[in-house]
Amino acid sequence: MTGSTGANVGYEAQLWQMADALRGSMDAAEYKHVCLGLLFLKYISDAFEEKHAALLAEQAEGADPEDPDEYRALSIFWVPPEARWPHLKAQARQSTIGQLVDDAMAGIERDNPALKGVLPKDYARPALDKQRLGQLIDMISNIKVGDEASRAKDVLGRVYEYFLSQFASAEGKKGGEFYTPRCVVKLLVEMLEPYRGRVYDPCCGSSGMFVQSVEFIRAHAKGNGHGLNAGAKARADISIYGQESNYTTWRLARMNLAIRGIDSGQIAHGDTFQNDRHPDLRADFILANPPFNISDWGGERLRDDKRWHYGTPPPGNANFAWVQHIVHHLAPAGVAGFVLANGSMSSNQSGEGEIRRNLIEANLVDCMVALPGQLFYSTQIPACLWFLARDRRNGTRAGGESRFRDRRGQVLFIDARKLGPLVDRTHRELTDEDIARIANTYHAWRGEKDAGEYADVPGFCKSAQLDEVRKHGHVLTPGRYVGAEAQEDEGEPFQEKMRRLTATLREQQAEAAKLDAAIAANLKELGYGG
């Protein structure tokens, strides 16, 4: 399990190979539930066992490792004896293991109402090979997903995402659901600062936007609806709303939130376009990473939908349906930050350019950020961040204590493509310094107190007037606006530099001629002298 980085926990591929080998002839779609359900259970059990061990060590001082309140006080799920992983592992090779897993899931739901209806309970079905199930339990026993160190690295989220993409591949439809890298979520959060009010993610996946932000959770834990947290009686600072169409992912979202003591009651299951489960919601903050470029979103059945205020999105691509769904749900002073494929910044196909123009002319587009490539874990499609604001005259944050400057008629462009070092052969990550640089630029540009003075930086950021955006045909690609990075003066006079470069060119031409002659001679020896 070495080689772990922020982008890669280091053993997903190995884990997947082992898990897939155990699948046998089982259909991938069915096996997905078996495998991910056990990962959920291991996640809960790891956190429990860690605390259980600590309490055992403190027994002499009066700690009781079998007191459920010791765990609930820390928002750790109480795991009844029949559901503990060591118990299941010890029975893994028994023919009754399926029933034991079902009993474990039922026991956890019984003792933890926040998980009611979330856990799968169909491991005893005859079609499930119990020998393979036992082998899978043995395999999962060897990985830590729920202890403190693993939670800090979001191991479950990453393993889950890897499995999801592999299952999607095995099912013959390379998925449209992409894990949002932690650094991208952090950047969205740092830029928007969604610390209080109504926060909405219309395609919330496994709730990554909510759970990956430490600050968000801290703010939430100060006092909201979950009865287990200290400060629960205090006024709720944050209400979260989400929707997810994939049932398995929705269950994971509920679990991720419940594990962290966050009320998951407003995380709805269903298709956001066809069955908007929060139709009257007007959110103070919207953060999202919609699936890129999806074509089967049912747009032809929604041509007259009231959400399409800026133009009917094409039925072959949902990008601008997501954008307008988000605008529709923004409160009067609401702000949104979301990820989209780069094509959304410049596409003119099927009316997309017209919708983008209307959004810009309506003064909704606040900031655009071009992201570096290779940030995403399971797609190589280049991506960008859109930031929209309903009221750009002199906006207030939710809570009303802070005001921004009037930004109407301007758009901030940030080109962050050169940021983010490689953390392995194929993945980049934005560092904390990168994130701070981008977020601080935005905050200064918005005129936030204590954010300093904003200034354009060639090659990185530019505050463009609306007329300039119009001249570019309402294309929002930051590279068009920020210009070239200032080059350092090398101190070499032009004439000398030309002499040096010309000499180098002649040396290379002479070398090329020698190589051509050698190749011709070799061919002649082989009888191809022609």
Short mmCIF file of C-alpha atoms in Angstrom, two decimals:
data_model
loop_
_atom_site.label_atom_id
_atom_site.label_comp_id
_atom_site.label_asym_id
_atom_site.label_seq_id
_atom_site.Cartn_x
_atom_site.Cartn_y
_atom_site.Cartn_z
CA MET A 1 0.00 0.00 0.00
CA THR A 2 2.84 2.32 -0.77
CA GLY A 3 2.81 5.02 -3.39
CA SER A 4 -0.19 6.74 -1.90
CA THR A 5 -0.71 10.33 -2.99
CA GLY A 6 -3.42 12.87 -2.62
CA ALA A 7 -4.78 11.83 -6.00
CA ASN A 8 -4.39 8.14 -5.57
CA VAL A 9 -4.68 6.11 -2.41
CA GLY A 10 -2.22 3.72 -3.97
CA TYR A 11 -3.97 0.40 -4.21
CA GLU A 12 -7.30 0.87 -5.98
CA ALA A 13 -6.19 -1.03 -9.06
CA GLN A 14 -4.91 -3.96 -7.00
CA LEU A 15 -8.06 -3.93 -4.91
CA TRP A 16 -10.23 -3.84 -7.99
CA GLN A 17 -8.38 -6.74 -9.62
CA MET A 18 -8.89 -8.83 -6.51
CA ALA A 19 -12.53 -7.85 -6.18
CA ASP A 20 -13.23 -8.39 -9.86
CA ALA A 21 -11.61 -11.83 -9.77
CA LEU A 22 -14.11 -12.78 -7.08
CA ARG A 23 -17.02 -11.60 -9.19
CA GLY A 24 -16.95 -14.76 -11.29
CA SER A 25 -19.93 -14.82 -13.57
CA MET A 26 -21.96 -12.37 -11.54
CA ASP A 27 -23.30 -9.38 -13.42
CA ALA A 28 -21.25 -6.25 -12.71
CA ALA A 29 -24.32 -4.14 -11.93
CA GLU A 30 -25.39 -6.65 -9.28
CA TYR A 31 -21.92 -7.20 -7.87
CA LYS A 32 -21.52 -3.47 -7.44
CA HIS A 33 -24.08 -3.47 -4.65
CA VAL A 34 -22.48 -6.46 -2.95
CA CYS A 35 -19.03 -4.94 -3.02
CA LEU A 36 -19.88 -1.36 -2.10
CA GLY A 37 -22.23 -2.46 0.67
CA LEU A 38 -19.39 -4.31 2.36
CA LEU A 39 -17.11 -1.30 1.95
CA PHE A 40 -19.75 0.80 3.74
CA LEU A 41 -19.88 -1.69 6.55
CA LYS A 42 -16.10 -1.78 6.85
CA TYR A 43 -16.05 2.01 6.95
CA ILE A 44 -18.45 2.15 9.90
CA SER A 45 -16.67 -0.69 11.65
CA ASP A 46 -13.20 0.85 11.32
CA ALA A 47 -14.31 4.05 13.03
CA PHE A 48 -16.04 2.05 15.74
CA GLU A 49 -13.11 -0.30 16.35
CA GLU A 50 -10.70 2.62 16.63
CA LYS A 51 -12.77 4.21 19.38
CA HIS A 52 -13.47 0.82 20.98
CA ALA A 53 -9.74 0.18 21.32
CA ALA A 54 -9.21 3.59 22.86
CA LEU A 55 -11.98 3.01 25.42
CA LEU A 56 -10.60 -0.43 26.28
CA ALA A 57 -7.28 1.24 27.09
CA GLU A 58 -9.10 3.67 29.36
CA GLN A 59 -11.20 1.12 31.22
CA ALA A 60 -9.14 1.54 34.40
CA GLU A 61 -10.21 5.22 34.41
CA GLY A 62 -13.86 4.24 34.14
CA ALA A 63 -14.41 4.16 30.37
CA ASP A 64 -16.98 1.65 29.15
CA PRO A 65 -16.29 0.36 25.63
CA GLU A 66 -19.78 -1.17 25.45
CA ASP A 67 -21.62 2.06 26.21
CA PRO A 68 -23.21 3.32 22.95
CA ASP A 69 -23.26 6.88 24.28
CA GLU A 70 -19.45 6.96 24.32
CA TYR A 71 -19.59 6.64 20.51
CA ARG A 72 -22.66 8.73 19.79
CA ALA A 73 -21.14 11.66 21.69
CA LEU A 74 -18.45 11.73 19.00
CA SER A 75 -20.80 11.09 16.07
CA ILE A 76 -19.37 7.58 15.70
CA PHE A 77 -21.92 4.93 14.92
CA TRP A 78 -22.56 2.35 17.59
CA VAL A 79 -21.94 -1.05 16.07
CA PRO A 80 -23.74 -3.90 17.89
CA PRO A 81 -21.68 -7.05 18.56
CA GLU A 82 -23.30 -9.05 15.72
CA ALA A 83 -22.26 -6.36 13.20
CA ARG A 84 -18.62 -5.92 14.15
CA TRP A 85 -16.16 -6.66 11.41
CA PRO A 86 -13.95 -9.08 13.40
CA HIS A 87 -17.09 -11.17 14.04
CA LEU A 88 -17.94 -11.26 10.34
CA LYS A 89 -14.36 -11.95 9.36
CA ALA A 90 -14.22 -14.92 11.75
CA GLN A 91 -17.36 -16.35 10.12
CA ALA A 92 -16.43 -15.44 6.54
CA ARG A 93 -15.96 -19.06 5.40
CA GLN A 94 -19.22 -20.32 6.87
CA SER A 95 -22.19 -21.03 4.63
CA THR A 96 -24.29 -18.72 6.79
CA ILE A 97 -22.14 -15.65 6.06
CA GLY A 98 -24.81 -14.07 3.83
CA GLN A 99 -27.38 -14.11 6.61
CA LEU A 100 -24.79 -12.84 9.09
CA VAL A 101 -24.05 -9.83 6.87
CA ASP A 102 -27.77 -9.10 6.49
CA ASP A 103 -28.16 -9.33 10.28
CA ALA A 104 -25.22 -6.98 10.71
CA MET A 105 -26.75 -4.41 8.35
CA ALA A 106 -30.15 -4.70 10.08
CA GLY A 107 -28.51 -4.36 13.51
CA ILE A 108 -26.70 -1.18 12.49
CA GLU A 109 -29.86 0.35 11.05
CA ARG A 110 -31.80 -0.64 14.21
CA ASP A 111 -29.32 1.08 16.53
CA ASN A 112 -28.61 4.07 14.27
CA PRO A 113 -31.82 5.60 12.91
CA ALA A 114 -29.88 8.00 10.67
CA LEU A 115 -29.00 4.97 8.51
CA LYS A 116 -32.52 3.57 8.29
CA GLY A 117 -33.21 2.30 4.79
CA VAL A 118 -29.71 3.10 3.58
CA LEU A 119 -27.84 -0.19 3.94
CA PRO A 120 -28.24 -3.14 1.54
CA LYS A 121 -29.67 -6.28 3.14
CA ASP A 122 -29.78 -8.97 0.48
CA TYR A 123 -26.60 -10.94 1.06
CA ALA A 124 -28.44 -14.14 2.01
CA ARG A 125 -30.08 -14.56 -1.39
CA PRO A 126 -29.36 -17.99 -2.88
CA ALA A 127 -27.92 -16.54 -6.09
CA LEU A 128 -25.02 -14.98 -4.19
CA ASP A 129 -22.09 -17.42 -4.00
CA LYS A 130 -21.23 -17.58 -0.30
CA GLN A 131 -17.70 -18.81 -0.90
CA ARG A 132 -16.95 -15.78 -3.03
CA LEU A 133 -18.68 -13.52 -0.50
CA GLY A 134 -16.39 -14.90 2.22
CA GLN A 135 -13.34 -14.29 0.04
CA LEU A 136 -14.48 -10.74 -0.60
CA ILE A 137 -14.84 -10.15 3.15
CA ASP A 138 -11.30 -11.49 3.65
CA MET A 139 -10.02 -9.11 1.01
CA ILE A 140 -11.79 -6.05 2.41
CA SER A 141 -10.54 -6.97 5.88
CA ASN A 142 -7.07 -5.99 4.75
CA ILE A 143 -7.88 -2.38 3.93
CA LYS A 144 -8.56 0.49 6.27
CA VAL A 145 -11.24 2.87 5.07
CA GLY A 146 -12.85 4.29 8.19
CA ASP A 147 -10.12 5.00 10.75
CA GLU A 148 -9.12 8.61 11.33
CA ALA A 149 -6.16 8.63 8.92
CA SER A 150 -8.22 7.04 6.13
CA ARG A 151 -11.12 9.41 6.70
CA ALA A 152 -8.76 12.37 6.46
CA LYS A 153 -7.67 11.13 3.03
CA ASP A 154 -11.22 10.21 2.03
CA VAL A 155 -10.09 6.69 1.19
CA LEU A 156 -13.64 5.42 0.98
CA GLY A 157 -14.60 8.13 -1.51
CA ARG A 158 -11.63 7.38 -3.72
CA VAL A 159 -11.93 3.61 -3.60
CA TYR A 160 -15.64 3.98 -4.21
CA GLU A 161 -15.07 6.24 -7.20
CA TYR A 162 -12.49 3.91 -8.69
CA PHE A 163 -14.85 0.98 -8.27
CA LEU A 164 -17.70 3.00 -9.73
CA SER A 165 -15.75 3.83 -12.89
CA GLN A 166 -14.58 0.24 -13.23
CA PHE A 167 -18.10 -1.09 -12.73
CA ALA A 168 -19.37 1.40 -15.29
CA SER A 169 -16.76 0.07 -17.71
CA ALA A 170 -17.67 -3.52 -16.92
CA GLU A 171 -21.31 -2.66 -17.46
CA GLY A 172 -20.43 -1.31 -20.89
CA LYS A 173 -21.09 2.40 -20.30
CA LYS A 174 -18.05 4.27 -19.18
CA GLY A 175 -19.60 6.42 -16.54
CA GLY A 176 -20.78 9.97 -16.57
CA GLU A 177 -20.25 10.19 -12.84
CA PHE A 178 -16.89 11.55 -11.87
CA TYR A 179 -15.33 11.86 -8.51
CA THR A 180 -14.62 15.49 -7.72
CA PRO A 181 -11.01 15.84 -6.57
CA ARG A 182 -10.66 17.20 -3.09
CA CYS A 183 -8.58 20.16 -4.27
CA VAL A 184 -11.32 21.24 -6.69
CA VAL A 185 -13.95 21.07 -3.95
CA LYS A 186 -11.66 23.01 -1.67
CA LEU A 187 -11.17 25.67 -4.33
CA LEU A 188 -14.93 26.03 -4.84
CA VAL A 189 -15.45 26.30 -1.08
CA GLU A 190 -12.60 28.76 -0.57
CA MET A 191 -13.93 30.99 -3.33
CA LEU A 192 -17.58 30.95 -2.29
CA GLU A 193 -17.16 30.53 1.50
CA PRO A 194 -20.47 28.73 2.03
CA TYR A 195 -20.42 28.82 5.78
CA ARG A 196 -24.03 29.59 6.50
CA GLY A 197 -27.38 29.57 4.80
CA ARG A 198 -28.90 27.08 2.37
CA VAL A 199 -26.33 25.09 0.43
CA TYR A 200 -27.47 23.03 -2.54
CA ASP A 201 -25.85 20.48 -4.83
CA PRO A 202 -28.26 19.32 -7.54
CA CYS A 203 -26.09 16.33 -8.50
CA CYS A 204 -24.49 15.60 -5.16
CA GLY A 205 -22.92 12.21 -5.90
CA SER A 206 -21.57 10.81 -2.66
CA SER A 207 -21.93 14.28 -1.05
CA GLY A 208 -18.32 15.17 -1.77
CA MET A 209 -19.11 18.88 -1.92
CA PHE A 210 -20.42 18.69 1.62
CA VAL A 211 -18.15 16.20 3.31
CA GLN A 212 -14.81 17.14 1.80
CA SER A 213 -14.77 20.63 3.16
CA VAL A 214 -13.47 20.61 6.70
CA GLU A 215 -14.50 24.20 7.22
CA PHE A 216 -17.97 23.46 5.98
CA ILE A 217 -18.38 20.62 8.44
CA ARG A 218 -16.95 22.62 11.30
CA ALA A 219 -19.42 25.37 10.61
CA HIS A 220 -22.16 22.78 10.41
CA ALA A 221 -21.15 21.10 13.66
CA LYS A 222 -21.46 24.37 15.56
CA GLY A 223 -25.13 23.82 15.70
CA ASN A 224 -27.49 22.09 13.38
CA GLY A 225 -30.12 19.49 13.31
CA HIS A 226 -28.11 16.42 14.23
CA GLY A 227 -28.91 15.62 17.79
CA LEU A 228 -25.60 13.97 18.51
CA ASN A 229 -23.38 16.99 18.17
CA ALA A 230 -22.35 19.41 20.81
CA GLY A 231 -24.16 22.64 20.21
CA ALA A 232 -27.12 20.90 18.72
CA LYS A 233 -29.47 23.30 20.43
CA ALA A 234 -27.83 26.28 18.84
CA ARG A 235 -29.31 27.87 15.75
CA ALA A 236 -28.59 25.96 12.60
CA ASP A 237 -25.95 27.73 10.52
CA ILE A 238 -26.26 25.58 7.45
CA SER A 239 -29.01 23.64 5.80
CA ILE A 240 -27.94 21.29 3.06
CA TYR A 241 -29.99 20.16 0.11
CA GLY A 242 -28.97 17.68 -2.51
CA GLN A 243 -30.28 15.32 -5.12
CA GLU A 244 -28.75 12.26 -6.71
CA SER A 245 -30.22 10.05 -9.41
CA ASN A 246 -28.11 6.94 -8.81
CA TYR A 247 -29.64 4.94 -5.98
CA THR A 248 -26.39 3.36 -4.78
CA THR A 249 -24.63 6.71 -4.85
CA TRP A 250 -27.56 8.32 -3.03
CA ARG A 251 -27.20 5.74 -0.26
CA LEU A 252 -23.49 6.50 -0.02
CA ALA A 253 -24.30 10.21 0.16
CA ARG A 254 -26.66 9.59 3.07
CA MET A 255 -24.05 7.49 4.79
CA ASN A 256 -21.24 9.97 4.28
CA LEU A 257 -23.30 12.72 5.85
CA ALA A 258 -24.68 10.56 8.64
CA ILE A 259 -21.21 9.35 9.56
CA ARG A 260 -20.18 12.98 10.04
CA GLY A 261 -23.23 13.84 12.09
CA ILE A 262 -24.83 15.98 9.38
CA ASP A 263 -28.55 15.83 8.80
CA SER A 264 -29.01 14.05 5.47
CA GLY A 265 -32.80 14.37 5.44
CA GLN A 266 -32.79 16.77 2.46
CA ILE A 267 -30.66 14.56 0.24
CA ALA A 268 -33.25 13.32 -2.22
CA HIS A 269 -33.15 10.47 -4.66
CA GLY A 270 -34.28 11.07 -8.22
CA ASP A 271 -33.54 12.62 -11.60
CA THR A 272 -32.86 16.32 -11.09
CA PHE A 273 -34.16 17.31 -14.53
CA GLN A 274 -37.22 15.08 -14.75
CA ASN A 275 -38.17 15.09 -11.08
CA ASP A 276 -36.76 18.11 -9.25
CA ARG A 277 -37.19 17.18 -5.60
CA HIS A 278 -36.54 20.71 -4.34
CA PRO A 279 -38.68 22.74 -6.76
CA ASP A 280 -39.18 25.72 -4.44
CA LEU A 281 -35.65 25.87 -3.05
CA ARG A 282 -33.77 29.12 -3.47
CA ALA A 283 -30.25 28.48 -2.25
CA ASP A 284 -27.67 30.94 -0.92
CA PHE A 285 -24.86 28.77 -2.27
CA ILE A 286 -24.83 26.16 -4.99
CA LEU A 287 -21.80 23.95 -5.53
CA ALA A 288 -21.83 21.21 -8.11
CA ASN A 289 -19.84 18.96 -10.40
CA PRO A 290 -22.44 17.82 -12.92
CA PRO A 291 -21.56 14.88 -15.16
CA PHE A 292 -19.91 16.27 -18.28
CA ASN A 293 -21.62 16.40 -21.66
CA ILE A 294 -24.39 13.89 -20.96
CA SER A 295 -26.66 13.32 -23.93
CA ASP A 296 -29.38 11.07 -22.49
CA TRP A 297 -30.90 13.52 -20.04
CA GLY A 298 -34.39 13.54 -21.55
CA GLY A 299 -34.18 17.11 -22.81
CA GLU A 300 -36.69 16.51 -25.59
CA ARG A 301 -39.39 15.96 -22.94
CA LEU A 302 -38.59 19.26 -21.20
CA ARG A 303 -38.56 21.73 -24.06
CA ASP A 304 -40.95 24.17 -22.37
CA ASP A 305 -39.57 23.86 -18.84
CA LYS A 306 -39.71 27.06 -16.80
CA ARG A 307 -36.04 26.67 -15.85
CA TRP A 308 -34.88 27.47 -19.39
CA HIS A 309 -35.13 31.21 -18.96
CA TYR A 310 -32.03 31.90 -21.08
CA GLY A 311 -32.74 29.48 -23.90
CA THR A 312 -33.76 25.87 -24.42
CA PRO A 313 -30.74 23.61 -23.90
CA PRO A 314 -30.01 21.14 -26.70
CA PRO A 315 -31.36 17.62 -26.11
CA GLY A 316 -27.94 16.20 -27.01
CA ASN A 317 -25.97 17.88 -24.22
CA ALA A 318 -27.08 18.73 -20.67
CA ASN A 319 -24.33 21.26 -19.83
CA PHE A 320 -26.54 24.33 -20.20
CA ALA A 321 -29.50 22.56 -18.63
CA TRP A 322 -27.36 22.20 -15.49
CA VAL A 323 -26.33 25.86 -15.68
CA GLN A 324 -29.92 27.03 -15.93
CA HIS A 325 -31.16 24.63 -13.28
CA ILE A 326 -28.57 26.18 -10.98
CA VAL A 327 -29.56 29.75 -11.88
CA HIS A 328 -33.22 28.85 -11.30
CA HIS A 329 -32.45 27.73 -7.75
CA LEU A 330 -30.31 30.71 -6.71
CA ALA A 331 -31.68 33.02 -4.02
CA PRO A 332 -31.79 36.77 -4.87
CA ALA A 333 -28.29 37.24 -3.40
CA GLY A 334 -27.18 33.66 -4.09
CA VAL A 335 -23.87 32.63 -5.64
CA ALA A 336 -22.89 29.43 -7.42
CA GLY A 337 -19.66 27.70 -8.32
CA PHE A 338 -19.61 24.58 -10.45
CA VAL A 339 -17.43 22.45 -12.69
CA LEU A 340 -18.13 22.04 -16.39
CA ALA A 341 -16.28 20.67 -19.38
CA ASN A 342 -14.20 23.30 -21.20
CA GLY A 343 -16.48 23.13 -24.21
CA SER A 344 -19.12 25.06 -22.27
CA MET A 345 -16.96 28.21 -22.47
CA SER A 346 -16.88 28.37 -26.24
CA SER A 347 -19.42 26.01 -27.80
CA ASN A 348 -21.81 27.54 -30.30
CA GLN A 349 -23.53 24.30 -31.24
CA SER A 350 -27.28 23.79 -30.94
CA GLY A 351 -27.99 27.15 -29.37
CA GLU A 352 -25.42 26.85 -26.58
CA GLY A 353 -23.66 30.04 -27.66
CA GLU A 354 -26.95 31.93 -27.49
CA ILE A 355 -27.66 30.68 -23.95
CA ARG A 356 -24.15 31.65 -22.84
CA ARG A 357 -24.58 35.10 -24.40
CA ASN A 358 -27.89 35.59 -22.57
CA LEU A 359 -26.35 34.57 -19.23
CA ILE A 360 -23.49 37.05 -19.75
CA GLU A 361 -25.77 39.88 -20.85
CA ALA A 362 -27.98 39.22 -17.81
CA ASN A 363 -24.92 40.00 -15.69
CA LEU A 364 -24.90 36.60 -14.05
CA VAL A 365 -21.36 35.46 -14.90
CA ASP A 366 -18.98 36.60 -12.18
CA CYS A 367 -15.79 34.64 -12.73
CA MET A 368 -14.33 31.92 -14.93
CA VAL A 369 -11.40 29.71 -13.97
CA ALA A 370 -9.55 27.45 -16.44
CA LEU A 371 -8.27 24.42 -14.52
CA PRO A 372 -5.07 22.49 -15.21
CA GLY A 373 -5.42 19.19 -17.06
CA GLN A 374 -5.15 15.80 -15.33
CA LEU A 375 -6.88 16.96 -12.14
CA PHE A 376 -9.74 14.55 -12.39
CA TYR A 377 -9.45 11.05 -11.21
CA SER A 378 -11.41 9.22 -13.86
CA THR A 379 -11.66 11.52 -16.86
CA GLN A 380 -9.15 13.38 -18.99
CA ILE A 381 -11.72 15.88 -20.29
CA PRO A 382 -10.37 19.40 -19.59
CA ALA A 383 -12.55 21.30 -17.15
CA CYS A 384 -13.26 24.79 -15.92
CA LEU A 385 -15.10 26.47 -13.07
CA TRP A 386 -18.05 28.79 -13.55
CA PHE A 387 -19.01 31.29 -10.85
CA LEU A 388 -22.40 32.96 -11.10
CA ALA A 389 -23.98 35.58 -8.85
CA ARG A 390 -27.60 36.72 -8.88
CA ASP A 391 -26.97 40.20 -7.57
CA ARG A 392 -23.70 41.78 -8.63
CA ARG A 393 -24.63 45.37 -7.77
CA ASN A 394 -23.44 45.29 -4.22
CA GLY A 395 -24.09 41.76 -3.11
CA THR A 396 -24.43 40.56 0.42
CA ARG A 397 -23.39 37.22 1.71
CA ALA A 398 -26.01 35.07 3.35
CA GLY A 399 -26.29 36.64 6.78
CA GLY A 400 -25.84 40.10 5.30
CA GLU A 401 -22.74 41.11 7.21
CA SER A 402 -20.42 41.61 4.25
CA ARG A 403 -20.75 43.55 1.04
CA PHE A 404 -18.93 43.31 -2.24
CA ARG A 405 -18.32 46.03 -4.78
CA ASP A 406 -20.51 46.62 -7.81
CA ARG A 407 -19.21 44.20 -10.46
CA ARG A 408 -21.84 44.64 -13.12
CA GLY A 409 -20.43 44.84 -16.64
CA GLN A 410 -17.25 42.97 -15.66
CA VAL A 411 -16.10 39.37 -15.61
CA LEU A 412 -13.00 38.07 -13.85
CA PHE A 413 -10.97 35.56 -15.87
CA ILE A 414 -8.37 33.37 -14.15
CA ASP A 415 -6.13 31.04 -16.14
CA ALA A 416 -4.92 28.41 -13.66
CA ARG A 417 -3.75 25.92 -16.28
CA LYS A 418 -0.11 26.28 -15.27
CA LEU A 419 -0.77 25.59 -11.61
CA GLY A 420 -0.94 22.21 -9.88
CA PRO A 421 2.15 19.97 -9.77
CA LEU A 422 2.04 16.34 -10.88
CA VAL A 423 1.53 14.05 -7.88
CA ASP A 424 2.00 10.89 -9.91
CA ARG A 425 2.45 9.99 -13.56
CA THR A 426 -1.07 10.92 -14.57
CA HIS A 427 -2.56 13.17 -11.90
CA ARG A 428 -2.13 16.77 -10.84
CA GLU A 429 -3.31 18.46 -7.69
CA LEU A 430 -3.75 22.10 -6.83
CA THR A 431 -1.65 22.87 -3.77
CA ASP A 432 -2.95 24.92 -0.86
CA GLU A 433 -0.87 27.82 -2.20
CA ASP A 434 -2.46 27.47 -5.65
CA ILE A 435 -5.92 27.44 -4.10
CA ALA A 436 -5.15 30.47 -1.94
CA ARG A 437 -3.78 32.36 -4.95
CA ILE A 438 -6.90 31.77 -7.04
CA ALA A 439 -9.36 32.39 -4.19
CA ASN A 440 -7.57 35.52 -2.98
CA THR A 441 -7.60 36.92 -6.50
CA TYR A 442 -11.35 36.46 -6.64
CA HIS A 443 -11.90 37.91 -3.17
CA ALA A 444 -9.78 40.97 -3.94
CA TRP A 445 -11.59 41.47 -7.25
CA ARG A 446 -14.97 41.26 -5.51
CA GLY A 447 -13.79 44.04 -3.22
CA GLU A 448 -13.90 42.03 -0.03
CA LYS A 449 -12.68 43.68 3.10
CA ASP A 450 -9.10 42.68 4.02
CA ALA A 451 -8.58 40.90 0.67
CA GLY A 452 -6.16 43.55 -0.64
CA GLU A 453 -6.15 45.43 -3.93
CA TYR A 454 -6.95 43.56 -7.11
CA ALA A 455 -4.60 43.96 -10.10
CA ASP A 456 -4.52 42.19 -13.49
CA VAL A 457 -1.60 39.76 -13.83
CA PRO A 458 -0.64 38.98 -17.46
CA GLY A 459 -0.94 35.26 -18.09
CA PHE A 460 -2.97 34.66 -14.92
CA CYS A 461 -5.93 36.99 -14.36
CA LYS A 462 -7.83 39.77 -16.06
CA SER A 463 -10.86 41.79 -15.13
CA ALA A 464 -12.57 42.20 -18.49
CA GLN A 465 -15.30 44.67 -19.39
CA LEU A 466 -18.46 43.34 -20.97
CA ASP A 467 -17.58 45.05 -24.27
CA GLU A 468 -14.39 43.00 -24.47
CA VAL A 469 -16.36 39.80 -23.87
CA ARG A 470 -18.72 40.84 -26.65
CA LYS A 471 -15.78 41.37 -29.00
CA HIS A 472 -14.76 37.77 -28.33
CA GLY A 473 -18.23 36.57 -29.33
CA HIS A 474 -19.19 35.86 -25.70
CA VAL A 475 -16.58 33.14 -25.49
CA LEU A 476 -15.48 32.77 -21.87
CA THR A 477 -12.15 30.95 -22.24
CA PRO A 478 -9.76 32.75 -19.81
CA GLY A 479 -6.75 32.24 -22.11
CA ARG A 480 -8.30 34.73 -24.55
CA TYR A 481 -8.32 37.51 -21.99
CA VAL A 482 -5.38 37.12 -19.62
CA GLY A 483 -2.72 37.50 -22.34
CA ALA A 484 0.81 36.16 -22.21
CA GLU A 485 2.87 35.85 -19.09
CA ALA A 486 5.58 38.51 -18.81
CA GLN A 487 8.92 37.01 -19.87
CA GLU A 488 12.03 37.72 -17.86
CA ASP A 489 14.74 39.65 -19.71
CA GLU A 490 17.51 37.15 -20.44
CA GLY A 491 20.09 39.92 -20.76
CA GLU A 492 21.38 38.64 -24.14
CA PRO A 493 21.54 41.28 -26.88
CA PHE A 494 19.36 40.47 -29.92
CA GLN A 495 22.26 40.33 -32.42
CA GLU A 496 24.24 37.92 -30.26
CA LYS A 497 21.21 35.74 -29.66
CA MET A 498 20.54 35.48 -33.42
CA ARG A 499 24.21 34.59 -34.12
CA ARG A 500 24.07 31.90 -31.44
CA LEU A 501 20.78 30.44 -32.66
CA THR A 502 21.91 30.48 -36.32
CA ALA A 503 25.13 28.65 -35.43
CA THR A 504 23.14 26.02 -33.52
CA LEU A 505 20.80 25.56 -36.48
CA ARG A 506 23.76 25.02 -38.88
CA GLU A 507 25.32 22.46 -36.55
CA GLN A 508 22.03 20.57 -36.43
CA GLN A 509 21.63 20.72 -40.23
CA ALA A 510 25.16 19.30 -40.68
CA GLU A 511 24.38 16.51 -38.21
CA ALA A 512 21.13 15.74 -40.06
CA ALA A 513 23.04 15.50 -43.39
CA LYS A 514 25.51 13.01 -41.82
CA LEU A 515 22.64 10.88 -40.53
CA ASP A 516 20.91 10.92 -43.93
CA ALA A 517 24.16 9.74 -45.60
CA ALA A 518 24.59 6.94 -43.03
CA ILE A 519 21.03 5.75 -43.54
CA ALA A 520 21.47 5.79 -47.35
CA ALA A 521 24.71 3.76 -47.05
CA ASN A 522 23.06 1.17 -44.80
CA LEU A 523 20.14 0.79 -47.17
CA LYS A 524 22.55 0.32 -50.06
CA GLU A 525 24.32 -2.48 -48.21
CA LEU A 526 20.97 -4.16 -47.73
CA GLY A 527 20.29 -4.02 -51.43
CA TYR A 528 17.94 -1.05 -51.39
CA GLY A 529 20.30 1.53 -52.74
CA GLY A 530 17.87 2.33 -55.54
#
